[in-house]
Coordinates of C-alpha atoms and ligand atoms in Angstrom, one line a residue:
M193 CA 11.8 -7.4 44.5
N194 CA 10.0 -4.1 44.3
L195 CA 9.0 -3.9 40.7
I196 CA 8.9 -0.1 40.5
R197 CA 11.9 0.7 42.7
G198 CA 13.7 3.7 41.2
F199 CA 10.7 4.5 38.9
E200 CA 8.5 6.1 41.6
N201 CA 8.1 9.3 39.6
V202 CA 6.7 7.4 36.5
A203 CA 5.1 4.3 38.0
R204 CA 2.6 3.5 40.7
Q205 CA 0.5 0.7 42.2
S206 CA -3.3 0.3 42.0
E207 CA -3.8 2.8 39.3
P208 CA -7.5 3.2 38.3
L209 CA -7.8 2.4 34.6
A210 CA -11.3 3.7 34.0
M211 CA -10.0 7.2 33.4
H212 CA -7.5 5.9 30.8
T213 CA -10.2 4.2 28.7
W214 CA -13.0 5.5 26.4
F215 CA -15.6 3.4 28.2
Q216 CA -14.4 4.9 31.5
L217 CA -15.2 1.6 33.2
G218 CA -13.4 -1.1 35.1
G219 CA -11.0 -1.5 38.0
P220 CA -7.3 -0.7 38.7
A221 CA -4.1 -2.0 37.3
Q222 CA -1.9 -3.7 39.9
Y223 CA 1.1 -1.7 38.5
Y224 CA 1.0 1.2 36.0
A225 CA 3.9 3.0 34.4
E226 CA 4.4 5.9 32.0
P227 CA 8.1 5.6 31.1
E228 CA 9.8 8.7 29.9
D229 CA 12.2 7.2 27.4
I230 CA 13.2 3.9 25.8
D231 CA 15.8 3.1 28.5
Q232 CA 13.2 3.3 31.2
L233 CA 10.8 1.3 29.1
T234 CA 13.2 -1.5 28.3
T235 CA 14.3 -1.7 32.0
L236 CA 10.8 -2.0 33.2
V237 CA 9.9 -4.6 30.6
R238 CA 13.0 -6.7 31.5
R239 CA 12.2 -6.4 35.1
C240 CA 8.7 -7.7 34.6
H241 CA 9.9 -10.4 32.4
E242 CA 12.5 -11.6 34.9
E243 CA 9.9 -11.6 37.7
G244 CA 7.3 -13.3 35.6
V245 CA 4.9 -10.4 35.9
E246 CA 2.3 -10.1 33.2
M247 CA 2.5 -6.9 31.0
R248 CA 0.0 -5.1 28.9
L249 CA 0.4 -2.1 26.7
L250 CA -2.3 0.5 26.9
G251 CA -2.8 2.9 24.0
Q252 CA -5.6 5.4 24.3
G253 CA -8.0 2.8 25.7
S254 CA -10.4 3.3 22.8
N255 CA -10.8 -0.5 22.0
I256 CA -10.6 -2.1 25.4
L257 CA -13.0 -3.0 28.2
V258 CA -11.3 -3.3 31.6
R259 CA -13.1 -5.8 33.9
D260 CA -14.5 -4.3 37.2
E261 CA -12.0 -6.3 39.2
G262 CA -9.1 -4.7 37.4
V263 CA -6.0 -6.3 35.8
P264 CA -3.0 -8.1 37.4
G265 CA 0.5 -7.2 36.5
M266 CA 2.0 -4.1 34.8
V267 CA 0.2 -1.8 32.4
I268 CA 2.5 0.4 30.4
H269 CA 1.3 3.6 28.7
L270 CA 3.4 5.4 26.1
S271 CA 2.4 9.0 26.8
S272 CA 5.8 10.6 26.9
P273 CA 6.8 12.8 23.9
A274 CA 9.7 10.4 23.3
F275 CA 7.1 7.9 22.0
C276 CA 4.9 10.2 20.1
E277 CA 7.2 11.8 17.4
I278 CA 6.1 12.2 13.8
R279 CA 8.6 12.7 11.0
V280 CA 8.2 13.2 7.3
E281 CA 11.0 12.5 4.8
G282 CA 9.9 12.4 1.2
R283 CA 7.0 10.0 0.9
S284 CA 7.9 8.3 4.2
L285 CA 6.0 9.1 7.4
T286 CA 7.6 7.7 10.6
V287 CA 5.4 7.7 13.7
G288 CA 5.9 6.8 17.3
G289 CA 3.7 4.1 18.6
G290 CA 2.2 6.4 21.3
A291 CA 1.3 9.1 18.8
L292 CA -2.4 9.6 18.1
L293 CA -3.5 8.1 14.8
G294 CA -5.5 11.3 14.1
R295 CA -2.3 13.4 14.3
A296 CA -0.5 11.0 12.0
V297 CA -3.4 11.3 9.5
T298 CA -3.6 15.1 9.6
T299 CA 0.2 15.5 9.4
A300 CA 0.2 13.3 6.2
V301 CA -2.6 15.2 4.6
H302 CA -1.0 18.6 5.4
R303 CA 2.3 17.4 3.8
G304 CA 0.4 16.2 0.7
L305 CA 0.8 12.5 1.4
A306 CA -2.1 10.3 0.5
G307 CA -3.2 7.0 1.9
L308 CA -4.1 7.5 5.6
E309 CA -6.9 10.0 5.1
T310 CA -9.6 7.3 5.1
L311 CA -8.6 6.6 8.7
I312 CA -9.8 10.0 9.9
G313 CA -12.0 9.8 13.0
I314 CA -10.6 6.5 14.2
P315 CA -9.5 7.0 17.8
G316 CA -6.5 5.6 19.5
T317 CA -2.7 5.5 19.1
V318 CA -0.7 4.4 16.1
G319 CA 0.6 1.4 18.1
G320 CA -3.0 0.4 18.8
A321 CA -4.0 0.9 15.2
L322 CA -1.2 -1.3 14.0
H323 CA -1.8 -4.0 16.7
G324 CA -5.4 -4.5 15.4
N325 CA -4.9 -3.2 11.8
A326 CA -7.5 -0.4 12.2
G327 CA -9.3 0.5 9.1
T328 CA -12.6 1.3 7.3
H329 CA -14.2 -0.1 4.2
S330 CA -11.8 2.1 2.2
G331 CA -8.5 1.0 3.6
N332 CA -6.4 0.2 6.7
I333 CA -3.2 1.3 8.3
G334 CA -1.4 -2.0 7.5
Q335 CA -1.5 -1.6 3.7
W336 CA 0.8 1.5 4.0
T337 CA 3.2 0.2 6.6
L338 CA 6.6 -0.8 5.5
E339 CA 8.5 -1.4 8.7
A340 CA 8.3 -1.2 12.4
T341 CA 10.4 -1.2 15.5
V342 CA 9.1 -3.3 18.4
I343 CA 10.1 -4.4 21.9
A344 CA 9.5 -8.1 22.7
A345 CA 8.2 -9.3 26.1
N346 CA 11.8 -10.1 27.1
G347 CA 12.9 -6.4 26.5
E348 CA 14.7 -7.0 23.2
V349 CA 14.3 -4.4 20.5
H350 CA 13.6 -5.8 17.0
Q351 CA 13.2 -4.3 13.6
R352 CA 10.3 -5.8 11.6
S353 CA 10.8 -5.4 7.8
S354 CA 8.1 -5.5 5.2
D355 CA 8.5 -9.2 4.5
E356 CA 7.7 -10.0 8.1
L357 CA 4.6 -7.8 8.2
V358 CA 1.3 -9.4 7.4
F359 CA -2.0 -7.5 7.9
G360 CA -5.5 -8.9 7.5
Y361 CA -8.9 -7.7 8.5
R362 CA -8.4 -6.3 12.0
Q363 CA -5.4 -8.6 12.2
S364 CA -1.7 -7.9 12.3
S365 CA 1.5 -9.9 12.7
L366 CA 2.8 -7.1 15.0
D367 CA 1.9 -9.0 18.2
D368 CA 5.0 -7.9 20.2
L369 CA 4.5 -6.3 23.5
V370 CA 5.4 -2.7 22.4
I371 CA 5.2 -1.1 18.9
L372 CA 7.8 1.6 19.3
E373 CA 7.7 3.2 15.9
A374 CA 6.5 2.5 12.4
S375 CA 7.1 3.9 8.9
C376 CA 4.5 4.2 6.2
R377 CA 5.2 4.8 2.5
L378 CA 2.6 7.1 1.1
E379 CA 1.7 8.7 -2.2
E380 CA 2.2 12.3 -3.2
D381 CA -1.0 14.2 -3.8
N382 CA -2.5 17.7 -3.7
P383 CA -2.9 18.7 0.0
H384 CA -6.0 20.7 -0.7
E385 CA -7.8 17.8 -2.5
L386 CA -6.6 15.4 0.2
A387 CA -8.0 17.6 2.9
Q388 CA -11.4 17.6 1.1
R389 CA -11.3 13.8 0.8
M390 CA -10.4 13.5 4.5
Q391 CA -13.4 15.8 5.4
K392 CA -15.7 13.6 3.4
H393 CA -14.7 10.5 5.2
W394 CA -15.1 12.4 8.5
I395 CA -18.7 13.5 7.6
V396 CA -19.7 9.9 6.6
K397 CA -18.3 8.5 9.9
K398 CA -20.0 11.2 12.0
A399 CA -23.3 10.5 10.3
S400 CA -23.3 6.8 10.8
Q401 CA -21.6 6.3 14.2
P402 CA -22.3 7.5 17.7
M403 CA -19.6 10.0 18.6
G404 CA -19.2 11.9 21.8
H405 CA -20.7 9.0 23.8
Q406 CA -18.9 6.7 26.2
S407 CA -18.2 3.8 23.9
A408 CA -15.2 2.0 22.4
G409 CA -15.9 1.7 18.6
C410 CA -17.3 -1.5 17.1
V411 CA -17.7 -4.3 19.6
F412 CA -17.7 -7.2 17.1
K413 CA -15.7 -7.9 13.9
N414 CA -17.8 -8.1 10.7
P415 CA -18.3 -11.8 9.8
R416 CA -17.2 -12.6 6.3
G417 CA -19.5 -10.9 3.8
A418 CA -21.8 -9.4 6.4
S419 CA -22.0 -6.4 8.8
A420 CA -22.2 -7.1 12.5
G421 CA -24.1 -3.8 13.0
E422 CA -26.7 -4.8 10.4
L423 CA -27.1 -8.3 11.9
I424 CA -27.6 -6.9 15.4
D425 CA -30.0 -4.2 14.0
D426 CA -32.0 -6.9 12.1
A427 CA -32.2 -8.9 15.3
G428 CA -34.1 -5.9 16.7
L429 CA -31.5 -5.2 19.4
K430 CA -31.0 -1.5 19.0
G431 CA -31.8 0.2 22.4
M432 CA -31.4 -3.2 24.2
R433 CA -30.1 -2.5 27.7
I434 CA -28.5 -4.2 30.7
G435 CA -28.0 -1.9 33.6
G436 CA -26.2 1.1 32.2
A437 CA -25.0 -0.6 29.0
V438 CA -27.1 0.1 25.9
V439 CA -26.9 -1.0 22.2
S440 CA -26.6 2.2 20.3
D441 CA -29.6 3.5 18.3
R442 CA -27.4 5.0 15.7
H443 CA -25.1 2.0 15.0
A444 CA -26.0 -1.4 16.5
N445 CA -22.3 -2.5 16.7
F446 CA -21.6 0.1 19.3
I447 CA -22.4 -0.2 23.0
I448 CA -22.9 3.0 25.0
A449 CA -22.0 3.2 28.7
E450 CA -24.5 5.4 30.5
P451 CA -23.8 6.8 34.0
E452 CA -23.8 4.0 36.6
C453 CA -22.7 1.5 34.0
T454 CA -20.3 -1.2 35.1
A455 CA -18.0 -3.4 33.0
Q456 CA -20.1 -6.3 34.0
D457 CA -23.2 -4.7 32.4
V458 CA -21.3 -4.4 29.1
L459 CA -20.0 -8.0 29.3
R460 CA -23.6 -9.3 29.9
L461 CA -24.9 -7.2 27.1
I462 CA -22.2 -8.6 24.8
E463 CA -23.3 -12.1 25.7
L464 CA -27.0 -11.3 25.2
V465 CA -26.3 -9.8 21.7
R466 CA -24.1 -12.7 20.7
G467 CA -26.7 -15.2 21.9
Q468 CA -29.6 -13.5 20.0
V469 CA -27.6 -13.2 16.7
R470 CA -26.5 -16.9 17.1
D471 CA -30.1 -18.1 17.8
R472 CA -31.8 -16.0 15.1
M473 CA -29.2 -15.9 12.3
G474 CA -26.9 -18.9 13.1
I475 CA -23.9 -16.6 13.0
E476 CA -21.2 -16.5 15.8
L477 CA -20.0 -13.0 16.3
E478 CA -16.3 -12.6 17.2
L479 CA -15.2 -9.7 19.5
E480 CA -13.2 -6.8 18.1
L481 CA -13.2 -5.1 21.5
E482 CA -10.4 -6.4 23.7
I483 CA -11.4 -7.5 27.2
W484 CA -8.8 -7.0 30.0
Ligands
EPU241 N1 -26.1 -1.1 9.3 C1 -27.4 -1.3 9.7 N2 -27.7 -1.0 11.0 C2 -26.7 -0.5 11.9 C3 -25.4 -0.4 11.4 C4 -25.1 -0.6 10.1 O1 -28.3 -1.7 9.0 O2 -27.1 -0.3 13.1 C5 -25.8 -1.3 7.9 C6 -25.5 -0.1 7.1 O3 -26.6 0.6 6.7 C7 -24.6 -0.6 6.0 C8 -23.9 -1.7 6.6 O4 -24.6 -2.1 7.8 O5 -25.4 -1.0 4.9 C9 -22.5 -1.4 7.0 O6 -22.4 -0.4 7.9 P1 -21.2 0.7 8.1 O7 -21.0 1.3 6.7 O8 -21.5 1.6 9.2 O9 -20.0 -0.2 8.3 P2 -19.7 -1.4 9.3 O10 -19.3 -2.6 8.5 O11 -20.8 -1.5 10.4 C10 -17.1 -1.0 9.4 C11 -16.1 -1.0 10.6 C12 -16.0 0.4 11.2 C13 -15.8 1.5 10.2 C14 -16.9 1.4 9.2 C15 -16.7 2.5 8.1 C16 -16.0 -3.2 11.5 C17 -16.4 -4.1 12.6 N3 -16.4 -2.0 11.5 O12 -18.4 -0.8 10.1 O13 -14.9 0.3 12.1 O14 -15.7 2.7 10.8 O15 -16.9 0.1 8.6 O16 -15.8 2.1 7.1 O17 -15.2 -3.6 10.6 C18 -14.3 -0.2 14.3 O18 -13.6 -1.1 13.8 O19 -14.3 0.0 15.6 C19 -15.2 0.5 13.5 C20 -16.0 1.4 14.0

């Protein structure tokens, strides 16, 4: 069966993924689709399920590294406006999984709804943020999320209510294939003061993290009670390089991809950093970055 028959205008084969990720590295997806609505999306998901084809959901590509050889199966990207809506009703903010987290944050602040402003500057989509419970030292998206609509790998749509949602540090029970939509219950506040608080968070982030470089956020999770960035820094690894991959001078938990960098360079640098921190500090760093 031709997997993308009838979907030629929204799906293709051998799509280069580098341009869809922040690292701008890595090979192609065997199949790639940007469905226009839920019907197209569920049809594609069911087809892949029936054919035993692996599926992956791509958000903004701000927390993944695609291997140079590319990825088998189908990569689905929710770029259509149908998946990016944001609605406010009272204290409730309902956001499509494909919407940018930054848009959700600024919409909430404009409407005088507090909670998400600490997340300003975190790249990616709302779906991606919920999948990994994106956050900062001041809060995370999960703590405000009350319910979500998801699509399972067999194409069934489910509603996940608050008693089914469990969020931990960079962890979420929302592990279904697609996060279609989620609702957050926020707190009323003064929009002007909220905007000022948001700006403060933005300034702190900009001062401590490399922005405007080819990178994908923090590479490792913080081990309990410690900062991965500080450990890597203390191990003297800032500026360490393999090929075109370099440990950031500004924040040691970021890897920057310079021109000519390959995904393999980044993978080798990750192993080098991990090995050095293990040998010197006796701590095993766990990846936050997803490797495809
Ligand atoms: N530090 C160093 N050297 C470095 C980096 C950090 O000594 O190169 C020290 C800092 O001086 C500070 C401590 O380590 O004393 C913590 O640093 P920071 O405040 O930058 O926070 P972090 O723990 O490294 C976490 C999140 C970030 C989030 C910030 C701000 C993780 C893995 N990282 O970083 O999230 O933006 O807090 O709240 O949890 C991400 O998840 O991708 C991410 C960037």
